[in-house]
Amino acid sequence: MLPFDFCYYLPRSLSQAGSLFEKLQKNSAKPVFFGGGTELISRGRVGNITFGAAIDVKSIHELRQIKDTGKEIVIGGAVCLREIAESNVFPLLGAVVKRIADNTIQNKITLAGNLLGGIIYREAMLPLLLLDAKVVIYEKNSTKAVGIKDLYLKTPLLNEGQLLVEIRVDKQKTCLPWFHNKVVKSEKIDYPLITLCAVKENSCIKYAVSGLYNHPCIIDKESLKNIDINQVLDDHISSASYRVHILKQQIQNAHKELFS
Amino acid sequence: MLYVGKDSDRIDAQDKVKGLAKYTDDINYCGMLYAKLLLSSVAHAEIVSINKDKALKVDGIVSVVTGQDNMLCFGPCIQDRPPIAFGKVRYLGEPVAMVVAYDEQTAQKACRLIEVEYRELPIINSTDDALIDGAELIHTVQDYDKTITDVYPIDNTNIASEVKIRKGNALDELKNCKFIAKGEYFLPQSDHIAMETRSAIAEIKGDGQVTIISATQSPYEVKSQICQKFKLQATKVNVIVPQVGGAFGGKSAVQLEILAYIASLSAGGRMVKVTNTREQDILCSPGRIGLKAKVTLGADAGGTLKAAHLIYHLDIGAYADISTKIAQAIAVDCTGPYKIDHVYCDSLAIYTNHPYTTAYRGFGHASYTFCIERTIDKLANMMGIDALEFRMKNLISYGDYTPTQVKLNCNNISNLPNCYDKLKSLIDWSLNNEVIGSKTKAWGISSFWKTSNSPTNAVSGALVTFNKDGSVNLNVGVVEFGQGAKTRLVKLLAEILKINPDKITINTEIDTKTSPEHWKTVASLSTFMAGKAIIKAGEDILKQLRELAAIALRCTPEDLDIEDEKVFVKYNKDFFISYKDLIHGLKFEDGTNIGGQILGRGAYGMNHLTVLAKDSGKGKPGAEWTCGAQAVLIEYDSKDHSFRPLKVVTVLDAGALISPAMDRGVIKGGMSMGLGLAMHESFYCQNGRVENTSLRTYKVRHKEDIDIEFIVDFANTPNVEAPYGTRSFSEHGIIGIPAAFANALSRAATVELDTLPLTSQTIWQQKGEQDVTI
Amino acid sequence: MIEYNDYQKVYLNINGENRSVIIKPAQTLLDVLRSLGLTGAKKGCENGDCGSCTVLINSYPIKSCLTLALEAVGKQILTIEGLKNSPFQQAFVSHNAFQCGYCTPGFLLVCHSLSIHYPNADDQTIAHWLQSNICRCTCYQEITNAVKCKLKDILQTKKA
């Protein structure tokens, strides 16, 4: 049982969810949007987070869709990682999510949960950064699309009351040659030491990495030369210098694979 | 043999696969209260004040207990540990308060409202720090009572016990050695991570009868400590043990049981349950020792080991628990199973401000074996002798003396040369250092041995009764925590009574009120000790059966034999009487009766064991040494320093196996834990704070993508003193694996890997942190 | 809109039965199942890391320690107690695929779900699924053998 009590709501539409959040926030009821809930529950249990109301978004139809519109691939924020992988609509994202946590938890963690939660790695962000994804956000009865690149370094990514409805990527780009490798310290089921994703478009490779800093980032030759070692993660998983070494190695591997 | 040596389903199989097996936290009673612990947030500090006011105001709180309420200290060796800290906290994670409430959520809420003020003290963060002259003292050891006599704290230091081995004249002999190899090793503390976290329930009835239900390996030790310290008559305390979900030594320590009792006391005797969260199980409850070691081995020109100088510093954490005995256990077997006539060993149990420690599978053996076996490889390398041949040349054998000067014979040590012969046939030693492209495959080897280090007067017992239909009830004090003890013990009774094991029901639950005492279910000794008791109980029954049957069959008891639940005349099998007609007395046709129910009893006590001499370590610490040889095949990739184990091999001389498939499973489980120690497991401790206290960050082995091949084989040298020739083996699978792994990887990567866990980063650092050019 | 703010009666479909329970939002599915006496789902870490709490929800494995009980309303929950005569249970017994038994219910439910969704599972898929659960007693070899053996049997039975 969580060590604090809260209310639970199950809205059926975006507008219901949005207005409920507004109302609860006005009454200082500390509402949160509840997707997979794995982080809210695990952090709540150890006293790292509290909330007064959980608004379960999994019954909101727009958040549960996986669509191929012909031009775009659309994945709802409350789609779970397993569903993303099984749909095969976005192979690189599928490969990434299959290495997040474990198979069973992938039945619970949602796309939005991985992108917006407190855990710093946000590996699902990497393919979205590489493909210049758009994030559709619902707030106060209207939706807007924002480029993920304009969002990903904000802390928090979304403001209170904003709900991640879906991500959209150019369908053609999902077919570009891609690379993914997650390097861990030793045990396979673990946070990344370095997760590298890369996409090749017109003989040009773009890289995105999790595990280098306390946020995912896009990397290129320039930024690789200018890595500030003091910003690089240094912990029980890996020293900062080893992380940089592994990153360079993975970039080398990606380059080799994508040009072979 | 009818049953011993044959495979069968585990007796607890159906309950376990149907989810019906009940463990301590599954047990709930109406009206039961719940206790939650507040843990210290600092590693070493005086407790200035504890303010319970806000906590006490929460609705649904029954009591809030602090250390001041019960200023007793416990410990199976040195009584240094308060169940709840008073005056001082000595490790981050130590309980400083306990809340009892009607439900868990309320208890947790109230816990967070307790305010503790600390005045921090310097933190002793390593055994080196602990030994510095003038270092902050974690305890004043001289003030404590001792529970046992053979514990040797050094006053005004952080040394909880110093165990010495002085056999021959090692320091002088080393000067004469042609070849000397030295190594310094560091193994961090780690944890048991049994899948079931520790849990205990306590209740005190109106007449003072205390019942404790606990996931413990040591119900009689729980009873003994609580009776002794709270001055209760032994008949007033019983301890009940339901199914236990893994233990590995961690549940042999007495901790939550005392807390549950104190909680019940504070709640007027009402039943209270206290269960660890995983984080508490890792941090607050005791884990595995860390070890820092300096090993020097010397050999002569012919490649014969002559002398060993061994310094073992155990990081036992903040309280001694059984770790002073671990220091002894390490000293007792300190050289590994090699013939070394001159041994100088100092094994020190040293206090630090780390979580405290207790018994862990192998009881220190996996730790020192790493240090010895790495040095053996270094020495062999230095001499240009093959590592396998060097070991085989120097194995200890019959007629040789152990570090504590016990003379070995074919009963008290199993046959290690046979194990090596078998190992050689199982591994492609000639393929060692096979290189294909950037990948190298390499084998690493380790020997191992272990004796039990039990108390010299450890006991076990067995009680057997019959039901009217001829089925049998067996009652022992051995706890089942997955090792299969109950299944084996049933087979032993079945064998001696010549009754089908399906007709024997053993107590799956221990109740100290009715189950005869078994020392503790540790040290891989249950089959040996309880087995001996069961055989005595069986013989007791057979004697009674024969005596009564002799009356019915009108002959002497010596004329009779048993088979198929019948007692029959040896020279005329048609003349018999069934067990069923004897077990509740013998009734004649006219209705007259002779005799009552047949009750079987058997008791066993360890014998001929001695306390070790303080100055030399001379003495007999155990009845026998089980040995084996292990090997790990790894594949290392020099491109990125990645590596993985391919094969893990154990050849063990465990004498006769009672339940071969199950026994293999237990050994493989130990090997799996050994891989965990080698590759993944350690506390990551920064300035007294363990950073990785969840399974998210403390990594244990999961199934790998590509299966590792586990190979187990046996030599079989019966120990004639043991039931059907068996030897201890349950723990042993773990012992040599980290060493063999490190030997393999050191060879493949051409670096010296002298610390655990083994990581690619360490190899990269040792190779000079070569950069990658993009 | 569905709203719960304190203890309230709901129906949970557990092992084919509609059970009425009185629960509040802060309770996890693991808490509620165990309070009903269905103690086969275990507390191993309450953090989603060990798999001892695994149950099936609409035939997929879920860690019940990281699921609110209210999230399971309207879904089909299968616990180990509801797994009647699964061939995996006997396979685990005959392959010695458990020792202390604490992780066993979780593993069995994962196997059951695997056989539903990937009856032709290759080694990689089997590994991927079994990696969600920790066993501290065995070396995973027996569990893997039990699973592979049974999947093969199930396939052969279907073909026949």
PDB file of N, CA and C in Angstrom, chain A residues 1-2 4-12 16 20 34-38 41-42 45 56 58 82 86 98 102-108 188-189, chain C residues 1-5 7 24-28 31 45-49 54 60-63 65-68 70-71 110 118 128-129 131-133:
ATOM      1  N   MET A   1       0.847  -1.190   0.000  1.00  0.00           N
ATOM      2  CA  MET A   1       0.000   0.000   0.000  1.00  0.00           C
ATOM      3  C   MET A   1       0.880   1.236   0.000  1.00  0.00           C
ATOM      4  N   LEU A   2       0.470   2.253  -0.749  1.00  0.00           N
ATOM      5  CA  LEU A   2       1.245   3.493  -0.713  1.00  0.00           C
ATOM      6  C   LEU A   2       1.073   4.142   0.652  1.00  0.00           C
ATOM      7  N   PHE A   4       0.472   7.005   1.564  1.00  0.00           N
ATOM      8  CA  PHE A   4      -0.415   8.164   1.644  1.00  0.00           C
ATOM      9  C   PHE A   4      -1.672   7.844   0.833  1.00  0.00           C
ATOM     10  N   ASP A   5      -2.753   8.490   1.221  1.00  0.00           N
ATOM     11  CA  ASP A   5      -4.012   8.266   0.508  1.00  0.00           C
ATOM     12  C   ASP A   5      -4.201   9.273  -0.606  1.00  0.00           C
ATOM     13  N   PHE A   6      -4.930   8.875  -1.614  1.00  0.00           N
ATOM     14  CA  PHE A   6      -5.202   9.782  -2.723  1.00  0.00           C
ATOM     15  C   PHE A   6      -6.498   9.346  -3.401  1.00  0.00           C
ATOM     16  N   CYS A   7      -7.023  10.196  -4.234  1.00  0.00           N
ATOM     17  CA  CYS A   7      -8.237   9.857  -4.979  1.00  0.00           C
ATOM     18  C   CYS A   7      -7.855   9.323  -6.351  1.00  0.00           C
ATOM     19  N   TYR A   8      -8.718   8.523  -6.894  1.00  0.00           N
ATOM     20  CA  TYR A   8      -8.445   7.913  -8.203  1.00  0.00           C
ATOM     21  C   TYR A   8      -9.591   8.242  -9.141  1.00  0.00           C
ATOM     22  N   TYR A   9      -9.232   8.703 -10.339  1.00  0.00           N
ATOM     23  CA  TYR A   9     -10.246   9.056 -11.332  1.00  0.00           C
ATOM     24  C   TYR A   9      -9.937   8.350 -12.636  1.00  0.00           C
ATOM     25  N   LEU A  10     -11.019   8.056 -13.361  1.00  0.00           N
ATOM     26  CA  LEU A  10     -10.845   7.403 -14.663  1.00  0.00           C
ATOM     27  C   LEU A  10     -11.660   8.150 -15.710  1.00  0.00           C
ATOM     28  N   PRO A  11     -11.100   9.252 -16.239  1.00  0.00           N
ATOM     29  CA  PRO A  11     -11.845  10.008 -17.255  1.00  0.00           C
ATOM     30  C   PRO A  11     -11.868   9.257 -18.585  1.00  0.00           C
ATOM     31  N   ARG A  12     -12.861   9.546 -19.398  1.00  0.00           N
ATOM     32  CA  ARG A  12     -12.988   8.840 -20.686  1.00  0.00           C
ATOM     33  C   ARG A  12     -12.607   9.705 -21.873  1.00  0.00           C
ATOM     34  N   GLN A  16     -12.486  15.746 -20.332  1.00  0.00           N
ATOM     35  CA  GLN A  16     -12.782  15.354 -18.955  1.00  0.00           C
ATOM     36  C   GLN A  16     -11.498  15.389 -18.117  1.00  0.00           C
ATOM     37  N   LEU A  20     -10.775  18.124 -15.193  1.00  0.00           N
ATOM     38  CA  LEU A  20     -10.618  17.527 -13.868  1.00  0.00           C
ATOM     39  C   LEU A  20      -9.307  17.985 -13.242  1.00  0.00           C
ATOM     40  N   PHE A  34      -1.860   9.731 -14.452  1.00  0.00           N
ATOM     41  CA  PHE A  34      -1.395   8.384 -14.105  1.00  0.00           C
ATOM     42  C   PHE A  34      -1.481   7.522 -15.349  1.00  0.00           C
ATOM     43  N   GLY A  35      -0.325   7.130 -15.885  1.00  0.00           N
ATOM     44  CA  GLY A  35      -0.305   6.280 -17.082  1.00  0.00           C
ATOM     45  C   GLY A  35      -0.066   4.842 -16.655  1.00  0.00           C
ATOM     46  N   GLY A  36       1.164   4.378 -16.857  1.00  0.00           N
ATOM     47  CA  GLY A  36       1.501   3.033 -16.385  1.00  0.00           C
ATOM     48  C   GLY A  36       1.557   2.999 -14.866  1.00  0.00           C
ATOM     49  N   GLY A  37       1.965   4.130 -14.325  1.00  0.00           N
ATOM     50  CA  GLY A  37       1.980   4.246 -12.866  1.00  0.00           C
ATOM     51  C   GLY A  37       3.185   3.608 -12.187  1.00  0.00           C
ATOM     52  N   THR A  38       4.071   3.000 -12.962  1.00  0.00           N
ATOM     53  CA  THR A  38       5.162   2.253 -12.305  1.00  0.00           C
ATOM     54  C   THR A  38       6.047   3.189 -11.497  1.00  0.00           C
ATOM     55  N   ILE A  41       4.026   4.785  -8.429  1.00  0.00           N
ATOM     56  CA  ILE A  41       3.849   3.850  -7.317  1.00  0.00           C
ATOM     57  C   ILE A  41       5.189   3.557  -6.642  1.00  0.00           C
ATOM     58  N   SER A  42       6.231   3.282  -7.428  1.00  0.00           N
ATOM     59  CA  SER A  42       7.512   2.903  -6.791  1.00  0.00           C
ATOM     60  C   SER A  42       8.123   4.086  -6.040  1.00  0.00           C
ATOM     61  N   ARG A  45       5.983   4.817  -2.900  1.00  0.00           N
ATOM     62  CA  ARG A  45       6.180   3.856  -1.809  1.00  0.00           C
ATOM     63  C   ARG A  45       7.352   4.252  -0.924  1.00  0.00           C
ATOM     64  N   ASP A  56      -6.183   8.583 -14.031  1.00  0.00           N
ATOM     65  CA  ASP A  56      -5.752   7.477 -14.893  1.00  0.00           C
ATOM     66  C   ASP A  56      -6.150   7.781 -16.339  1.00  0.00           C
ATOM     67  N   LYS A  58      -5.557   5.965 -19.083  1.00  0.00           N
ATOM     68  CA  LYS A  58      -5.521   4.817 -19.987  1.00  0.00           C
ATOM     69  C   LYS A  58      -6.852   4.528 -20.669  1.00  0.00           C
ATOM     70  N   ARG A  82       5.257  -2.609 -24.754  1.00  0.00           N
ATOM     71  CA  ARG A  82       5.076  -3.871 -25.484  1.00  0.00           C
ATOM     72  C   ARG A  82       4.267  -3.641 -26.745  1.00  0.00           C
ATOM     73  N   GLU A  86       5.382  -4.546 -30.487  1.00  0.00           N
ATOM     74  CA  GLU A  86       4.613  -5.539 -31.256  1.00  0.00           C
ATOM     75  C   GLU A  86       4.033  -4.961 -32.535  1.00  0.00           C
ATOM     76  N   LYS A  98      12.172  -2.378 -26.175  1.00  0.00           N
ATOM     77  CA  LYS A  98      12.323  -3.779 -25.756  1.00  0.00           C
ATOM     78  C   LYS A  98      13.482  -3.960 -24.776  1.00  0.00           C
ATOM     79  N   ASP A 102      12.073  -4.681 -18.079  1.00  0.00           N
ATOM     80  CA  ASP A 102      12.012  -6.078 -18.526  1.00  0.00           C
ATOM     81  C   ASP A 102      10.697  -6.327 -19.241  1.00  0.00           C
ATOM     82  N   ASN A 103      10.540  -7.515 -19.768  1.00  0.00           N
ATOM     83  CA  ASN A 103       9.392  -7.862 -20.601  1.00  0.00           C
ATOM     84  C   ASN A 103       8.057  -7.616 -19.888  1.00  0.00           C
ATOM     85  N   THR A 104       7.984  -7.999 -18.627  1.00  0.00           N
ATOM     86  CA  THR A 104       6.717  -7.845 -17.899  1.00  0.00           C
ATOM     87  C   THR A 104       6.408  -6.375 -17.661  1.00  0.00           C
ATOM     88  N   ILE A 105       7.392  -5.615 -17.248  1.00  0.00           N
ATOM     89  CA  ILE A 105       7.153  -4.198 -16.978  1.00  0.00           C
ATOM     90  C   ILE A 105       6.811  -3.449 -18.265  1.00  0.00           C
ATOM     91  N   GLN A 106       7.264  -3.981 -19.402  1.00  0.00           N
ATOM     92  CA  GLN A 106       6.932  -3.346 -20.672  1.00  0.00           C
ATOM     93  C   GLN A 106       5.437  -3.428 -20.970  1.00  0.00           C
ATOM     94  N   ASN A 107       4.737  -4.276 -20.215  1.00  0.00           N
ATOM     95  CA  ASN A 107       3.274  -4.311 -20.342  1.00  0.00           C
ATOM     96  C   ASN A 107       2.611  -3.174 -19.579  1.00  0.00           C
ATOM     97  N   LYS A 108       3.403  -2.406 -18.852  1.00  0.00           N
ATOM     98  CA  LYS A 108       2.832  -1.357 -18.006  1.00  0.00           C
ATOM     99  C   LYS A 108       3.374   0.034 -18.331  1.00  0.00           C
ATOM    100  N   LYS A 188      22.017  -7.740 -17.780  1.00  0.00           N
ATOM    101  CA  LYS A 188      21.269  -7.190 -18.929  1.00  0.00           C
ATOM    102  C   LYS A 188      20.131  -6.267 -18.510  1.00  0.00           C
ATOM    103  N   ILE A 189      19.369  -6.692 -17.473  1.00  0.00           N
ATOM    104  CA  ILE A 189      18.234  -5.883 -17.035  1.00  0.00           C
ATOM    105  C   ILE A 189      18.783  -4.810 -16.113  1.00  0.00           C
TER     106      ILE A 189
ATOM    107  N   MET C   1     -18.002   9.889 -14.750  1.00  0.00           N
ATOM    108  CA  MET C   1     -16.604   9.495 -14.639  1.00  0.00           C
ATOM    109  C   MET C   1     -16.415   8.699 -13.360  1.00  0.00           C
ATOM    110  N   ILE C   2     -15.602   7.662 -13.455  1.00  0.00           N
ATOM    111  CA  ILE C   2     -15.345   6.830 -12.267  1.00  0.00           C
ATOM    112  C   ILE C   2     -14.466   7.599 -11.300  1.00  0.00           C
ATOM    113  N   GLU C   3     -14.869   7.596 -10.044  1.00  0.00           N
ATOM    114  CA  GLU C   3     -14.125   8.341  -9.039  1.00  0.00           C
ATOM    115  C   GLU C   3     -14.117   7.552  -7.742  1.00  0.00           C
ATOM    116  N   TYR C   4     -12.921   7.368  -7.172  1.00  0.00           N
ATOM    117  CA  TYR C   4     -12.812   6.700  -5.871  1.00  0.00           C
ATOM    118  C   TYR C   4     -12.009   7.587  -4.954  1.00  0.00           C
ATOM    119  N   ASN C   5     -12.517   7.864  -3.781  1.00  0.00           N
ATOM    120  CA  ASN C   5     -11.674   8.642  -2.882  1.00  0.00           C
ATOM    121  C   ASN C   5     -11.496   8.010  -1.515  1.00  0.00           C
ATOM    122  N   TYR C   7     -12.359   4.005   0.852  1.00  0.00           N
ATOM    123  CA  TYR C   7     -12.758   2.598   0.701  1.00  0.00           C
ATOM    124  C   TYR C   7     -14.122   2.533   0.008  1.00  0.00           C
ATOM    125  N   LYS C  24      -9.326   0.785  -1.343  1.00  0.00           N
ATOM    126  CA  LYS C  24      -9.135   2.220  -1.572  1.00  0.00           C
ATOM    127  C   LYS C  24      -8.006   2.411  -2.568  1.00  0.00           C
ATOM    128  N   PRO C  25      -7.909   3.621  -3.144  1.00  0.00           N
ATOM    129  CA  PRO C  25      -6.942   3.841  -4.232  1.00  0.00           C
ATOM    130  C   PRO C  25      -5.503   3.483  -3.874  1.00  0.00           C
ATOM    131  N   ALA C  26      -5.090   3.735  -2.617  1.00  0.00           N
ATOM    132  CA  ALA C  26      -3.673   3.532  -2.285  1.00  0.00           C
ATOM    133  C   ALA C  26      -3.256   2.071  -2.277  1.00  0.00           C
ATOM    134  N   GLN C  27      -4.209   1.165  -2.384  1.00  0.00           N
ATOM    135  CA  GLN C  27      -3.866  -0.259  -2.327  1.00  0.00           C
ATOM    136  C   GLN C  27      -3.415  -0.770  -3.679  1.00  0.00           C
ATOM    137  N   THR C  28      -2.311  -1.500  -3.668  1.00  0.00           N
ATOM    138  CA  THR C  28      -1.874  -2.123  -4.909  1.00  0.00           C
ATOM    139  C   THR C  28      -2.655  -3.416  -5.109  1.00  0.00           C
ATOM    140  N   ASP C  31      -1.431  -6.030  -2.727  1.00  0.00           N
ATOM    141  CA  ASP C  31      -2.008  -5.930  -1.377  1.00  0.00           C
ATOM    142  C   ASP C  31      -3.368  -6.608  -1.343  1.00  0.00           C
ATOM    143  N   CYS C  45      10.003  -7.355  -3.554  1.00  0.00           N
ATOM    144  CA  CYS C  45      10.721  -6.093  -3.587  1.00  0.00           C
ATOM    145  C   CYS C  45       9.766  -4.909  -3.606  1.00  0.00           C
ATOM    146  N   GLU C  46       8.531  -5.136  -4.012  1.00  0.00           N
ATOM    147  CA  GLU C  46       7.521  -4.081  -4.175  1.00  0.00           C
ATOM    148  C   GLU C  46       8.045  -2.930  -5.026  1.00  0.00           C
ATOM    149  N   ASN C  47       8.921  -3.278  -5.974  1.00  0.00           N
ATOM    150  CA  ASN C  47       9.522  -2.245  -6.797  1.00  0.00           C
ATOM    151  C   ASN C  47       9.551  -2.636  -8.270  1.00  0.00           C
ATOM    152  N   GLY C  48       8.910  -3.753  -8.591  1.00  0.00           N
ATOM    153  CA  GLY C  48       8.867  -4.206  -9.972  1.00  0.00           C
ATOM    154  C   GLY C  48      10.133  -4.874 -10.454  1.00  0.00           C
ATOM    155  N   ASP C  49      11.014  -5.235  -9.546  1.00  0.00           N
ATOM    156  CA  ASP C  49      12.314  -5.754  -9.980  1.00  0.00           C
ATOM    157  C   ASP C  49      12.434  -7.262  -9.928  1.00  0.00           C
ATOM    158  N   THR C  54       4.155 -11.414  -9.804  1.00  0.00           N
ATOM    159  CA  THR C  54       3.555 -11.478 -11.141  1.00  0.00           C
ATOM    160  C   THR C  54       2.206 -12.174 -11.137  1.00  0.00           C
ATOM    161  N   TYR C  60      -1.754 -11.132 -20.006  1.00  0.00           N
ATOM    162  CA  TYR C  60      -0.373 -10.666 -20.054  1.00  0.00           C
ATOM    163  C   TYR C  60       0.206 -10.595 -18.639  1.00  0.00           C
ATOM    164  N   PRO C  61       1.484 -10.884 -18.473  1.00  0.00           N
ATOM    165  CA  PRO C  61       2.075 -10.799 -17.130  1.00  0.00           C
ATOM    166  C   PRO C  61       2.200  -9.343 -16.693  1.00  0.00           C
ATOM    167  N   ILE C  62       1.876  -9.111 -15.452  1.00  0.00           N
ATOM    168  CA  ILE C  62       1.910  -7.757 -14.876  1.00  0.00           C
ATOM    169  C   ILE C  62       2.513  -7.885 -13.487  1.00  0.00           C
ATOM    170  N   LYS C  63       3.306  -6.911 -13.090  1.00  0.00           N
ATOM    171  CA  LYS C  63       3.811  -6.920 -11.714  1.00  0.00           C
ATOM    172  C   LYS C  63       2.769  -6.244 -10.824  1.00  0.00           C
ATOM    173  N   CYS C  65       2.722  -5.523  -7.851  1.00  0.00           N
ATOM    174  CA  CYS C  65       3.178  -4.559  -6.843  1.00  0.00           C
ATOM    175  C   CYS C  65       3.196  -3.149  -7.409  1.00  0.00           C
ATOM    176  N   LEU C  66       3.229  -3.036  -8.724  1.00  0.00           N
ATOM    177  CA  LEU C  66       3.238  -1.710  -9.348  1.00  0.00           C
ATOM    178  C   LEU C  66       1.933  -1.453 -10.103  1.00  0.00           C
ATOM    179  N   THR C  67       0.875  -2.079  -9.630  1.00  0.00           N
ATOM    180  CA  THR C  67      -0.445  -1.893 -10.226  1.00  0.00           C
ATOM    181  C   THR C  67      -1.403  -1.534  -9.113  1.00  0.00           C
ATOM    182  N   LEU C  68      -2.157  -0.468  -9.290  1.00  0.00           N
ATOM    183  CA  LEU C  68      -3.182  -0.172  -8.299  1.00  0.00           C
ATOM    184  C   LEU C  68      -4.303  -1.195  -8.471  1.00  0.00           C
ATOM    185  N   LEU C  70      -7.320  -0.727  -8.272  1.00  0.00           N
ATOM    186  CA  LEU C  70      -8.394  -0.117  -9.061  1.00  0.00           C
ATOM    187  C   LEU C  70      -8.119  -0.188 -10.560  1.00  0.00           C
ATOM    188  N   GLU C  71      -6.843  -0.255 -10.932  1.00  0.00           N
ATOM    189  CA  GLU C  71      -6.531  -0.370 -12.362  1.00  0.00           C
ATOM    190  C   GLU C  71      -7.001  -1.699 -12.926  1.00  0.00           C
ATOM    191  N   VAL C 110       4.283 -16.430 -15.882  1.00  0.00           N
ATOM    192  CA  VAL C 110       4.971 -15.924 -17.084  1.00  0.00           C
ATOM    193  C   VAL C 110       4.994 -17.018 -18.154  1.00  0.00           C
ATOM    194  N   TYR C 118       3.120 -16.765 -27.388  1.00  0.00           N
ATOM    195  CA  TYR C 118       4.213 -17.203 -28.253  1.00  0.00           C
ATOM    196  C   TYR C 118       4.433 -18.706 -28.103  1.00  0.00           C
ATOM    197  N   HIS C 128      13.859 -13.586 -23.121  1.00  0.00           N
ATOM    198  CA  HIS C 128      13.309 -12.238 -22.917  1.00  0.00           C
ATOM    199  C   HIS C 128      12.185 -12.267 -21.884  1.00  0.00           C
ATOM    200  N   TRP C 129      11.323 -13.255 -21.979  1.00  0.00           N
ATOM    201  CA  TRP C 129      10.212 -13.353 -21.028  1.00  0.00           C
ATOM    202  C   TRP C 129      10.690 -13.752 -19.636  1.00  0.00           C
ATOM    203  N   GLN C 131      13.477 -13.287 -18.289  1.00  0.00           N
ATOM    204  CA  GLN C 131      14.348 -12.295 -17.660  1.00  0.00           C
ATOM    205  C   GLN C 131      13.596 -11.332 -16.756  1.00  0.00           C
ATOM    206  N   SER C 132      12.271 -11.393 -16.773  1.00  0.00           N
ATOM    207  CA  SER C 132      11.486 -10.511 -15.905  1.00  0.00           C
ATOM    208  C   SER C 132      11.462 -10.996 -14.462  1.00  0.00           C
ATOM    209  N   ASN C 133      11.935 -12.216 -14.230  1.00  0.00           N
ATOM    210  CA  ASN C 133      11.808 -12.814 -12.894  1.00  0.00           C
ATOM    211  C   ASN C 133      13.163 -13.254 -12.364  1.00  0.00           C
TER     212      ASN C 133
END
